[in-house]
DNA sequence: CTGTAACTTGTAATATGTTTCCAATACCGA
DNA sequence: TCGGTATTGGAAACATATTACAAGTTACAG
């Protein structure tokens, strides 16, 4: 893949929507040409094929999300509070780019064959959570739990809740109120389901 | 789609593994013929196309999972206990058929265009959970929470935890110890992350 | 200004794979 | 046996990804 200029990056914006709507195989290069305005030949000049167009979009979004996540947790607040901020940041990224996010989900099943994407998911979702869980155990605001289980649970909770709202919202952007959803999810994840009686 | 005989159902078993390994578009009808032993013409006689082969596999698995879920919650135990049983049943279904499960995840993003599948997911995952949450609020063993949020969170937690283990396990069947994973997930979901100090 | 290399795009060819069609054969109930 | 349905092989139609290539355009170093 050749280096992508900012112009090209902007042109490719709309491509995610096509993948989201029609699925990978339902998306023709012709459709990408139509929506981006970039001629097919040019697409092949920059990308090695259709799949690379897709992975470019995913990595681009994941990188931005990872940056937002890193920023969200780099404060002086308690680990518990920062965990809420992190979830809110992740959901905000989802709400603001529902199409890409939907496509990412569609690739989750074969993520083991897309090492770059798997790594980017780690950076944007798992690693920040793992860090906060460790911090939280240290500052005593969070229970000490199995980090692997907890990151999976939290990742699943965030991504599926977000996807649920995205599908409900059809094509609106932002697809949902990230702060509100984050608050609901965090309430559940922090306090659990069990009655305190 | 013509009615599928039990013989044919059995023949199609292996197909999910191909979809899981190569992805939908990477899977050729030729590969399906090879792995199932069913000639291409016959596949087209029964299914309207490649996509319908896939949705058949998903519905078949989801129907079985829904039945297992229904059975798991039809006991005299408390709602809290039955919730654990339900999660264990769902994870067992996943562990026993990792390929199909992986493919299901891969279709989650476009589930809004597969109404049958969406409905089957509701039956196998969301509705049983929703019922138990209501029961649990009634019998006071569970907190009264927003059902929509909680079902999404729980669904995400289960499916992503399961997928995580499936990917780790590569091709082993069962892919992981469902009882053990269910216990970890339930601990987290019931008690939450917050420290009780 | 000019030459060179990189960028961009249209057109045409090729390769792969899905899907349709149809005729031949096997199977099965009345 | 007869009539219909199920099953299958083979060929052909069709769509699309991908490659090849030539020609136009731009950026920029010298």
Tab-separated table of C-alpha atoms (C1' of nucleotides) in Angstrom:
chain	number	residue	atom	x	y	z
A	1	UNK	CA	0.000	0.000	0.000
A	2	UNK	CA	1.419	3.343	-1.017
A	3	UNK	CA	1.378	6.259	1.389
A	4	UNK	CA	-2.076	7.811	1.401
A	5	UNK	CA	-2.252	11.589	1.076
A	6	UNK	CA	-4.714	13.555	3.162
A	7	UNK	CA	-6.761	14.254	0.055
A	8	UNK	CA	-7.063	10.564	-0.654
A	9	UNK	CA	-7.846	9.871	2.967
A	10	UNK	CA	-10.714	12.324	2.754
A	11	UNK	CA	-11.956	10.870	-0.504
A	12	UNK	CA	-12.082	7.409	1.015
A	13	UNK	CA	-14.345	8.529	3.849
A	14	UNK	CA	-17.537	7.432	2.170
A	15	UNK	CA	-16.234	3.985	1.342
A	16	UNK	CA	-16.954	2.586	4.802
A	17	UNK	CA	-20.654	3.251	4.344
A	18	UNK	CA	-20.714	1.096	1.227
A	19	UNK	CA	-18.964	-1.785	2.961
A	20	UNK	CA	-21.319	-1.428	5.916
A	21	UNK	CA	-24.397	-1.426	3.747
A	22	UNK	CA	-23.548	-4.134	1.262
A	23	UNK	CA	-20.981	-6.252	3.041
A	24	UNK	CA	-17.485	-6.905	1.729
A	25	UNK	CA	-18.337	-9.153	-1.174
A	26	UNK	CA	-21.433	-7.141	-2.038
A	27	UNK	CA	-19.249	-4.095	-2.499
A	28	UNK	CA	-17.857	-3.776	-6.014
A	29	UNK	CA	-14.853	-1.716	-6.954
A	30	UNK	CA	-17.251	0.120	-9.244
A	31	UNK	CA	-19.330	1.103	-6.213
A	32	UNK	CA	-16.221	2.376	-4.457
A	33	UNK	CA	-15.307	4.407	-7.517
A	34	UNK	CA	-18.795	5.866	-7.592
A	35	UNK	CA	-18.938	6.885	-3.940
A	36	UNK	CA	-15.372	8.121	-3.586
A	37	UNK	CA	-14.984	9.600	-7.049
A	38	UNK	CA	-11.612	7.872	-7.259
A	39	UNK	CA	-11.237	5.898	-10.500
A	40	UNK	CA	-10.718	2.171	-10.223
A	41	UNK	CA	-7.215	2.320	-11.651
A	42	UNK	CA	-6.227	4.822	-9.019
A	43	UNK	CA	-7.619	2.640	-6.277
A	44	UNK	CA	-5.397	-0.164	-7.534
A	45	UNK	CA	-2.481	2.208	-7.697
A	46	UNK	CA	-2.779	2.918	-3.982
A	47	UNK	CA	-4.185	-0.290	-2.621
A	48	UNK	CA	-3.286	-3.852	-3.468
A	49	UNK	CA	-6.941	-4.798	-3.728
A	50	UNK	CA	-10.375	-4.489	-2.265
A	51	UNK	CA	-9.425	-6.051	1.031
A	52	UNK	CA	-6.669	-3.533	1.546
A	53	UNK	CA	-9.118	-0.692	1.016
A	54	UNK	CA	-11.135	-2.121	3.853
A	55	UNK	CA	-8.238	-2.674	6.217
A	56	UNK	CA	-7.038	0.868	5.537
A	57	UNK	CA	-10.389	2.224	6.676
A	58	UNK	CA	-10.385	0.076	9.792
A	59	UNK	CA	-6.845	0.924	10.781
A	60	UNK	CA	-7.465	4.602	10.200
A	61	UNK	CA	-10.462	4.554	12.526
A	62	UNK	CA	-8.791	2.339	15.099
A	63	UNK	CA	-5.734	4.572	15.224
A	64	UNK	CA	-7.872	7.607	15.879
A	65	UNK	CA	-9.855	5.707	18.478
A	66	UNK	CA	-6.700	4.506	20.193
A	67	UNK	CA	-5.479	8.103	20.358
A	68	UNK	CA	-8.772	9.256	21.855
A	69	UNK	CA	-8.635	6.406	24.360
A	70	UNK	CA	-5.094	7.233	25.377
A	71	UNK	CA	-6.041	10.851	25.868
A	72	UNK	CA	-9.092	9.942	27.917
A	73	UNK	CA	-7.123	7.964	30.464
A	74	UNK	CA	-4.189	10.340	30.766
A	75	UNK	CA	-5.680	12.406	33.579
A	76	UNK	CA	-5.335	12.669	37.323
A	77	UNK	CA	-8.697	11.119	38.113
A	78	UNK	CA	-9.146	7.803	39.890
A	79	UNK	CA	-8.939	4.608	37.870
A	80	UNK	CA	-12.644	4.066	38.299
A	81	UNK	CA	-13.456	7.491	36.934
A	82	UNK	CA	-11.006	7.100	34.082
A	83	UNK	CA	-12.552	3.781	33.166
A	84	UNK	CA	-15.825	5.624	32.666
A	85	UNK	CA	-14.048	8.246	30.595
A	86	UNK	CA	-12.426	5.551	28.475
A	87	UNK	CA	-15.702	3.812	27.757
A	88	UNK	CA	-17.265	7.142	26.878
A	89	UNK	CA	-14.407	7.922	24.497
A	90	UNK	CA	-14.721	4.545	22.798
A	91	UNK	CA	-18.466	4.892	22.421
A	92	UNK	CA	-18.040	8.409	21.095
A	93	UNK	CA	-15.729	7.110	18.398
A	94	UNK	CA	-18.342	4.507	17.525
A	95	UNK	CA	-21.220	6.956	17.473
A	96	UNK	CA	-19.303	9.321	15.227
A	97	UNK	CA	-18.360	6.710	12.664
A	98	UNK	CA	-21.047	4.052	12.765
A	99	UNK	CA	-20.290	2.650	9.338
A	100	UNK	CA	-16.647	1.862	10.030
A	101	UNK	CA	-17.572	0.467	13.366
A	102	UNK	CA	-20.129	-1.852	11.810
A	103	UNK	CA	-17.584	-3.053	9.298
A	104	UNK	CA	-15.104	-3.693	12.087
A	105	UNK	CA	-17.592	-5.985	13.752
A	106	UNK	CA	-18.092	-7.769	10.475
A	107	UNK	CA	-14.385	-8.559	10.441
A	108	UNK	CA	-14.118	-9.656	14.050
A	109	UNK	CA	-14.574	-13.295	13.170
A	110	UNK	CA	-11.513	-13.393	10.971
A	111	UNK	CA	-9.439	-10.959	12.948
A	112	UNK	CA	-6.849	-13.641	13.580
A	113	UNK	CA	-5.953	-13.379	9.901
A	114	UNK	CA	-5.569	-9.601	10.051
A	115	UNK	CA	-2.711	-9.082	12.498
A	116	UNK	CA	-2.549	-5.320	11.994
A	117	UNK	CA	-6.201	-4.940	12.835
A	118	UNK	CA	-5.971	-7.253	15.821
A	119	UNK	CA	-3.075	-5.203	17.132
A	120	UNK	CA	-4.978	-1.949	16.586
A	121	UNK	CA	-7.969	-3.345	18.480
A	122	UNK	CA	-5.648	-4.172	21.347
A	123	UNK	CA	-4.374	-0.595	21.397
A	124	UNK	CA	-7.765	1.013	21.180
A	125	UNK	CA	-9.687	-1.278	23.506
A	126	UNK	CA	-7.911	-3.964	25.483
A	127	UNK	CA	-4.661	-2.404	26.613
A	128	UNK	CA	-6.149	0.812	28.039
A	129	UNK	CA	-8.725	-1.235	29.952
A	130	UNK	CA	-6.079	-3.593	31.285
A	131	UNK	CA	-4.028	-0.640	32.478
A	132	UNK	CA	-6.961	0.911	34.327
A	133	UNK	CA	-7.875	-2.381	35.943
A	134	UNK	CA	-4.353	-2.601	37.286
A	135	UNK	CA	-4.429	1.025	38.436
A	136	UNK	CA	-7.822	0.445	40.034
A	137	UNK	CA	-6.630	-2.565	41.949
A	138	UNK	CA	-3.702	-0.477	43.141
A	139	UNK	CA	-5.715	2.539	44.240
A	140	UNK	CA	-8.356	0.254	45.767
A	141	UNK	CA	-11.285	1.790	43.907
A	142	UNK	CA	-11.703	-1.340	41.825
A	143	UNK	CA	-11.810	-4.988	42.745
A	144	UNK	CA	-8.900	-7.129	41.789
A	145	UNK	CA	-10.205	-9.378	38.994
A	146	UNK	CA	-8.893	-11.611	36.233
A	147	UNK	CA	-7.705	-9.065	33.697
A	148	UNK	CA	-8.269	-11.248	30.629
A	149	UNK	CA	-11.850	-12.005	31.534
A	150	UNK	CA	-12.592	-8.438	32.501
A	151	UNK	CA	-11.170	-6.909	29.329
A	152	UNK	CA	-13.152	-9.318	27.169
A	153	UNK	CA	-16.331	-8.630	29.090
A	154	UNK	CA	-15.848	-4.889	28.940
A	155	UNK	CA	-14.880	-4.932	25.282
A	156	UNK	CA	-17.924	-7.042	24.479
A	157	UNK	CA	-20.203	-4.854	26.533
A	158	UNK	CA	-19.012	-1.667	24.855
A	159	UNK	CA	-18.901	-2.896	21.301
A	160	UNK	CA	-22.208	-4.738	21.362
A	161	UNK	CA	-24.040	-1.953	23.131
A	162	UNK	CA	-22.674	0.491	20.597
A	163	UNK	CA	-23.583	-1.725	17.676
A	164	UNK	CA	-27.081	-2.164	19.015
A	165	UNK	CA	-27.620	1.579	19.015
A	166	UNK	CA	-25.996	1.991	15.622
A	167	UNK	CA	-28.377	-0.473	14.055
A	168	UNK	CA	-31.306	1.252	15.711
A	169	UNK	CA	-30.168	4.618	14.456
A	170	UNK	CA	-29.958	3.579	10.817
A	171	UNK	CA	-27.961	6.337	9.162
A	172	UNK	CA	-27.912	9.158	11.684
A	173	UNK	CA	-24.583	10.577	12.821
A	174	UNK	CA	-23.834	10.605	15.654
A	175	UNK	CA	-25.710	7.358	15.945
A	176	UNK	CA	-26.419	7.726	19.652
A	177	UNK	CA	-25.608	9.681	22.786
A	178	UNK	CA	-22.288	8.183	23.843
A	179	UNK	CA	-22.246	9.804	27.288
A	180	UNK	CA	-25.637	8.404	28.154
A	181	UNK	CA	-24.866	4.890	26.915
A	182	UNK	CA	-21.505	4.944	28.664
A	183	UNK	CA	-23.182	5.844	31.938
A	184	UNK	CA	-25.644	2.953	31.671
A	185	UNK	CA	-22.965	0.469	30.768
A	186	UNK	CA	-20.665	1.652	33.545
A	187	UNK	CA	-23.394	1.460	36.139
A	188	UNK	CA	-23.897	-2.167	35.264
A	189	UNK	CA	-20.256	-3.056	34.964
A	190	UNK	CA	-19.245	-1.327	38.186
A	191	UNK	CA	-22.072	-2.433	40.435
A	192	UNK	CA	-23.054	-5.715	38.838
A	193	UNK	CA	-26.433	-7.344	38.611
A	194	UNK	CA	-26.664	-8.857	42.031
A	195	UNK	CA	-29.014	-7.294	44.475
A	196	UNK	CA	-27.262	-5.680	47.450
A	197	UNK	CA	-29.902	-6.624	49.963
B	1	UNK	CA	-34.694	-22.897	0.032
B	2	UNK	CA	-36.032	-26.420	-0.215
B	3	UNK	CA	-36.608	-28.476	2.893
B	4	UNK	CA	-33.305	-29.902	4.060
B	5	UNK	CA	-33.254	-33.599	4.890
B	6	UNK	CA	-31.335	-34.828	7.913
B	7	UNK	CA	-28.776	-36.427	5.609
B	8	UNK	CA	-28.161	-33.132	3.914
B	9	UNK	CA	-28.021	-31.364	7.260
B	10	UNK	CA	-25.303	-33.762	8.331
B	11	UNK	CA	-23.403	-33.330	5.086
B	12	UNK	CA	-23.376	-29.589	5.534
B	13	UNK	CA	-21.727	-29.786	8.953
B	14	UNK	CA	-18.229	-29.204	7.690
B	15	UNK	CA	-19.176	-26.167	5.658
B	16	UNK	CA	-19.045	-23.802	8.633
B	17	UNK	CA	-15.372	-24.542	9.142
B	18	UNK	CA	-14.615	-23.401	5.606
B	19	UNK	CA	-16.513	-20.153	6.048
B	20	UNK	CA	-14.793	-19.595	9.384
B	21	UNK	CA	-11.364	-20.207	7.967
B	22	UNK	CA	-11.565	-18.370	4.680
B	23	UNK	CA	-14.310	-15.831	5.250
B	24	UNK	CA	-17.464	-15.636	3.178
B	25	UNK	CA	-15.971	-14.328	-0.046
B	26	UNK	CA	-12.877	-16.461	0.314
B	27	UNK	CA	-15.081	-19.531	0.338
B	28	UNK	CA	-15.784	-20.914	-3.129
B	29	UNK	CA	-18.674	-23.180	-4.002
B	30	UNK	CA	-15.997	-25.599	-5.158
B	31	UNK	CA	-14.571	-25.660	-1.625
B	32	UNK	CA	-18.018	-26.342	-0.216
B	33	UNK	CA	-18.465	-29.196	-2.668
B	34	UNK	CA	-15.130	-30.602	-1.663
B	35	UNK	CA	-15.704	-30.486	2.073
B	36	UNK	CA	-19.340	-31.559	2.073
B	37	UNK	CA	-19.168	-34.035	-0.801
B	38	UNK	CA	-22.343	-32.478	-2.166
B	39	UNK	CA	-22.021	-31.586	-5.871
B	40	UNK	CA	-22.358	-27.957	-6.808
B	41	UNK	CA	-25.538	-28.549	-8.787
B	42	UNK	CA	-27.121	-30.130	-5.754
B	43	UNK	CA	-26.130	-27.216	-3.564
B	44	UNK	CA	-27.927	-24.920	-5.985
B	45	UNK	CA	-30.857	-27.288	-6.035
B	46	UNK	CA	-31.309	-26.832	-2.288
B	47	UNK	CA	-30.021	-23.332	-1.671
B	48	UNK	CA	-30.551	-20.191	-3.691
B	49	UNK	CA	-26.873	-19.342	-3.465
B	50	UNK	CA	-23.795	-19.174	-1.339
B	51	UNK	CA	-25.276	-16.714	1.117
B	52	UNK	CA	-28.208	-18.999	1.769
B	53	UNK	CA	-25.851	-21.847	2.599
B	54	UNK	CA	-24.350	-19.637	5.240
B	55	UNK	CA	-27.628	-18.446	6.721
B	56	UNK	CA	-28.842	-22.032	6.868
B	57	UNK	CA	-25.834	-22.981	8.986
B	58	UNK	CA	-26.344	-20.020	11.282
B	59	UNK	CA	-30.050	-20.607	11.756
B	60	UNK	CA	-29.484	-24.273	12.395
B	61	UNK	CA	-26.978	-23.526	15.139
B	62	UNK	CA	-28.998	-20.684	16.609
B	63	UNK	CA	-32.113	-22.831	16.761
B	64	UNK	CA	-30.255	-25.527	18.648
B	65	UNK	CA	-28.731	-22.933	20.946
B	66	UNK	CA	-32.111	-21.347	21.589
B	67	UNK	CA	-33.469	-24.766	22.549
B	68	UNK	CA	-30.553	-25.372	24.914
B	69	UNK	CA	-31.060	-21.926	26.424
B	70	UNK	CA	-34.772	-22.506	26.936
B	71	UNK	CA	-34.054	-25.803	28.618
B	72	UNK	CA	-31.414	-24.276	30.878
B	73	UNK	CA	-33.763	-21.692	32.324
B	74	UNK	CA	-36.782	-23.955	32.731
B	75	UNK	CA	-35.917	-25.073	36.251
B	76	UNK	CA	-36.990	-24.233	39.757
B	77	UNK	CA	-33.789	-22.457	40.704
B	78	UNK	CA	-33.573	-18.742	41.491
B	79	UNK	CA	-33.285	-16.279	38.628
B	80	UNK	CA	-29.704	-15.539	39.589
B	81	UNK	CA	-28.756	-19.189	39.434
B	82	UNK	CA	-30.621	-19.723	36.195
B	83	UNK	CA	-28.808	-16.763	34.669
B	84	UNK	CA	-25.570	-18.593	35.368
B	85	UNK	CA	-27.004	-21.751	33.840
B	86	UNK	CA	-28.098	-19.830	30.767
B	87	UNK	CA	-24.693	-18.283	30.211
B	88	UNK	CA	-23.093	-21.695	30.665
B	89	UNK	CA	-25.479	-23.203	28.101
B	90	UNK	CA	-24.739	-20.459	25.589
B	91	UNK	CA	-20.994	-20.803	26.080
B	92	UNK	CA	-21.284	-24.576	25.760
B	93	UNK	CA	-23.001	-24.166	22.412
B	94	UNK	CA	-20.182	-21.870	21.348
B	95	UNK	CA	-17.421	-24.157	22.564
B	96	UNK	CA	-18.962	-27.128	20.764
B	97	UNK	CA	-19.315	-25.387	17.440
B	98	UNK	CA	-16.608	-22.774	17.300
B	99	UNK	CA	-16.656	-22.448	13.524
B	100	UNK	CA	-20.316	-21.547	13.237
B	101	UNK	CA	-19.986	-19.231	16.146
B	102	UNK	CA	-17.100	-17.417	14.537
B	103	UNK	CA	-19.071	-17.038	11.337
B	104	UNK	CA	-22.014	-15.666	13.276
B	105	UNK	CA	-19.804	-12.941	14.680
B	106	UNK	CA	-18.618	-12.165	11.207
B	107	UNK	CA	-22.201	-11.515	10.184
B	108	UNK	CA	-23.151	-9.420	13.195
B	109	UNK	CA	-22.404	-6.188	11.419
B	110	UNK	CA	-24.946	-6.814	8.702
B	111	UNK	CA	-27.469	-8.585	10.848
B	112	UNK	CA	-30.021	-5.903	10.130
B	113	UNK	CA	-30.226	-7.250	6.601
B	114	UNK	CA	-30.768	-10.829	7.779
B	115	UNK	CA	-34.056	-10.651	9.676
B	116	UNK	CA	-34.248	-14.396	10.250
B	117	UNK	CA	-30.847	-14.445	11.870
B	118	UNK	CA	-31.570	-11.375	13.965
B	119	UNK	CA	-34.731	-13.020	15.224
B	120	UNK	CA	-32.882	-16.247	16.015
B	121	UNK	CA	-30.266	-14.296	17.986
B	122	UNK	CA	-33.069	-12.747	19.968
B	123	UNK	CA	-34.460	-16.183	20.791
B	124	UNK	CA	-31.137	-17.711	21.714
B	125	UNK	CA	-29.614	-14.813	23.624
B	126	UNK	CA	-31.646	-11.716	24.346
B	127	UNK	CA	-35.103	-12.968	25.231
B	128	UNK	CA	-34.005	-15.592	27.773
B	129	UNK	CA	-31.793	-13.006	29.479
B	130	UNK	CA	-34.576	-10.442	29.525
B	131	UNK	CA	-36.907	-12.974	31.107
B	132	UNK	CA	-34.433	-13.841	33.854
B	133	UNK	CA	-33.750	-10.190	34.609
B	134	UNK	CA	-37.465	-9.670	35.103
B	135	UNK	CA	-37.702	-12.799	37.259
B	136	UNK	CA	-34.671	-11.724	39.234
B	137	UNK	CA	-36.103	-8.298	39.937
B	138	UNK	CA	-39.277	-10.015	41.088
B	139	UNK	CA	-37.602	-12.526	43.387
B	140	UNK	CA	-35.213	-9.838	44.652
B	141	UNK	CA	-32.035	-11.753	43.911
B	142	UNK	CA	-31.118	-9.359	41.125
B	143	UNK	CA	-31.079	-5.606	40.928
B	144	UNK	CA	-33.699	-3.916	38.871
B	145	UNK	CA	-31.814	-2.545	35.854
B	146	UNK	CA	-32.505	-1.254	32.375
B	147	UNK	CA	-33.272	-4.462	30.505
B	148	UNK	CA	-32.077	-3.268	27.104
B	149	UNK	CA	-28.705	-2.184	28.411
B	150	UNK	CA	-28.264	-5.286	30.502
B	151	UNK	CA	-29.112	-7.709	27.698
B	152	UNK	CA	-26.680	-5.989	25.340
B	153	UNK	CA	-23.948	-5.981	27.951
B	154	UNK	CA	-24.494	-9.610	28.809
B	155	UNK	CA	-24.741	-10.677	25.188
B	156	UNK	CA	-21.544	-8.817	24.396
B	157	UNK	CA	-19.767	-10.240	27.405
B	158	UNK	CA	-20.702	-13.809	26.538
B	159	UNK	CA	-20.105	-13.677	22.816
B	160	UNK	CA	-16.814	-11.814	22.955
B	161	UNK	CA	-15.436	-13.912	25.806
B	162	UNK	CA	-16.385	-17.024	23.886
B	163	UNK	CA	-14.865	-15.747	20.669
B	164	UNK	CA	-11.672	-14.832	22.480
B	165	UNK	CA	-11.257	-18.406	23.677
B	166	UNK	CA	-12.228	-19.829	20.297
B	167	UNK	CA	-9.502	-17.870	18.563
B	168	UNK	CA	-7.000	-18.971	21.196
B	169	UNK	CA	-7.992	-22.587	20.791
B	170	UNK	CA	-7.453	-22.651	17.037
B	171	UNK	CA	-9.207	-25.836	15.921
B	172	UNK	CA	-9.847	-27.804	19.096
B	173	UNK	CA	-13.377	-28.898	19.918
B	174	UNK	CA	-14.654	-28.117	22.423
B	175	UNK	CA	-12.745	-24.875	22.109
B	176	UNK	CA	-12.758	-24.119	25.836
B	177	UNK	CA	-14.230	-25.108	29.180
B	178	UNK	CA	-17.630	-23.458	29.095
B	179	UNK	CA	-18.375	-23.987	32.773
B	180	UNK	CA	-15.188	-22.311	33.844
B	181	UNK	CA	-15.575	-19.339	31.499
B	182	UNK	CA	-19.216	-18.959	32.510
B	183	UNK	CA	-18.206	-18.814	36.164
B	184	UNK	CA	-15.650	-16.055	35.532
B	185	UNK	CA	-18.039	-14.024	33.441
B	186	UNK	CA	-20.863	-14.406	35.938
B	187	UNK	CA	-18.652	-13.377	38.843
B	188	UNK	CA	-17.880	-10.159	37.072
B	189	UNK	CA	-21.381	-9.504	35.832
B	190	UNK	CA	-23.037	-10.245	39.150
B	191	UNK	CA	-20.652	-8.432	41.484
B	192	UNK	CA	-19.305	-5.745	39.211
B	193	UNK	CA	-15.893	-4.165	39.165
B	194	UNK	CA	-16.273	-1.714	41.962
B	195	UNK	CA	-14.460	-2.423	45.166
B	196	UNK	CA	-16.786	-3.168	48.084
B	197	UNK	CA	-14.705	-1.471	50.691
C	1	DC	C1'	13.015	25.878	-18.305
C	2	DT	C1'	13.517	21.221	-18.832
C	3	DG	C1'	13.949	16.538	-17.923
C	4	DT	C1'	12.654	12.883	-14.949
C	5	DA	C1'	10.060	10.448	-11.991
C	6	DA	C1'	5.983	9.849	-9.780
C	7	DC	C1'	1.009	10.276	-10.069
C	8	DT	C1'	-3.419	9.576	-12.366
C	9	DT	C1'	-6.608	7.638	-15.331
C	10	DG	C1'	-8.908	5.211	-19.382
C	11	DT	C1'	-9.204	0.984	-21.946
C	12	DA	C1'	-8.626	-3.603	-22.815
C	13	DA	C1'	-7.541	-8.200	-21.519
C	14	DT	C1'	-7.495	-12.036	-18.196
C	15	DA	C1'	-8.831	-14.937	-14.386
C	16	DT	C1'	-11.965	-16.589	-11.122
C	17	DG	C1'	-16.061	-17.766	-9.437
C	18	DT	C1'	-21.169	-17.622	-9.121
C	19	DT	C1'	-25.161	-18.884	-11.085
C	20	DT	C1'	-28.244	-20.754	-14.630
C	21	DC	C1'	-29.684	-24.325	-17.749
C	22	DC	C1'	-30.553	-28.641	-19.235
C	23	DA	C1'	-30.400	-33.308	-20.126
C	24	DA	C1'	-29.438	-37.801	-18.095
C	25	DT	C1'	-29.996	-40.814	-14.344
C	26	DA	C1'	-31.517	-42.623	-9.828
C	27	DC	C1'	-35.033	-43.194	-6.524
C	28	DC	C1'	-39.653	-43.842	-4.671
C	29	DG	C1'	-44.597	-44.138	-3.870
C	30	DA	C1'	-49.008	-45.641	-6.089
D	1	DT	C1'	-44.539	-50.407	-14.286
D	2	DC	C1'	-45.518	-45.410	-14.347
D	3	DG	C1'	-44.997	-40.689	-13.085
D	4	DG	C1'	-42.956	-37.593	-10.506
D	5	DT	C1'	-39.310	-35.874	-7.645
D	6	DA	C1'	-34.432	-35.851	-6.345
D	7	DT	C1'	-29.800	-35.750	-7.846
D	8	DT	C1'	-25.958	-34.896	-10.670
D	9	DG	C1'	-22.588	-33.766	-14.538
D	10	DG	C1'	-21.337	-30.529	-17.837
D	11	DA	C1'	-21.508	-26.473	-20.413
D	12	DA	C1'	-22.357	-21.865	-20.876
D	13	DA	C1'	-23.641	-17.149	-19.276
D	14	DC	C1'	-22.379	-13.586	-16.518
D	15	DA	C1'	-20.321	-10.551	-13.058
D	16	DT	C1'	-16.370	-8.780	-11.090
D	17	DA	C1'	-11.627	-8.576	-9.324
D	18	DT	C1'	-7.343	-7.895	-10.954
D	19	DT	C1'	-3.607	-6.916	-14.205
D	20	DA	C1'	-1.361	-4.612	-18.059
D	21	DC	C1'	-0.339	-0.858	-20.337
D	22	DA	C1'	-0.243	3.470	-22.641
D	23	DA	C1'	-1.000	8.192	-22.358
D	24	DG	C1'	-1.781	12.403	-19.948
D	25	DT	C1'	-0.560	15.253	-15.844
D	26	DT	C1'	1.948	17.137	-11.990
D	27	DA	C1'	5.925	18.155	-8.897
D	28	DC	C1'	10.208	19.363	-8.509
D	29	DA	C1'	15.348	19.137	-8.718
D	30	DG	C1'	18.954	20.974	-11.420
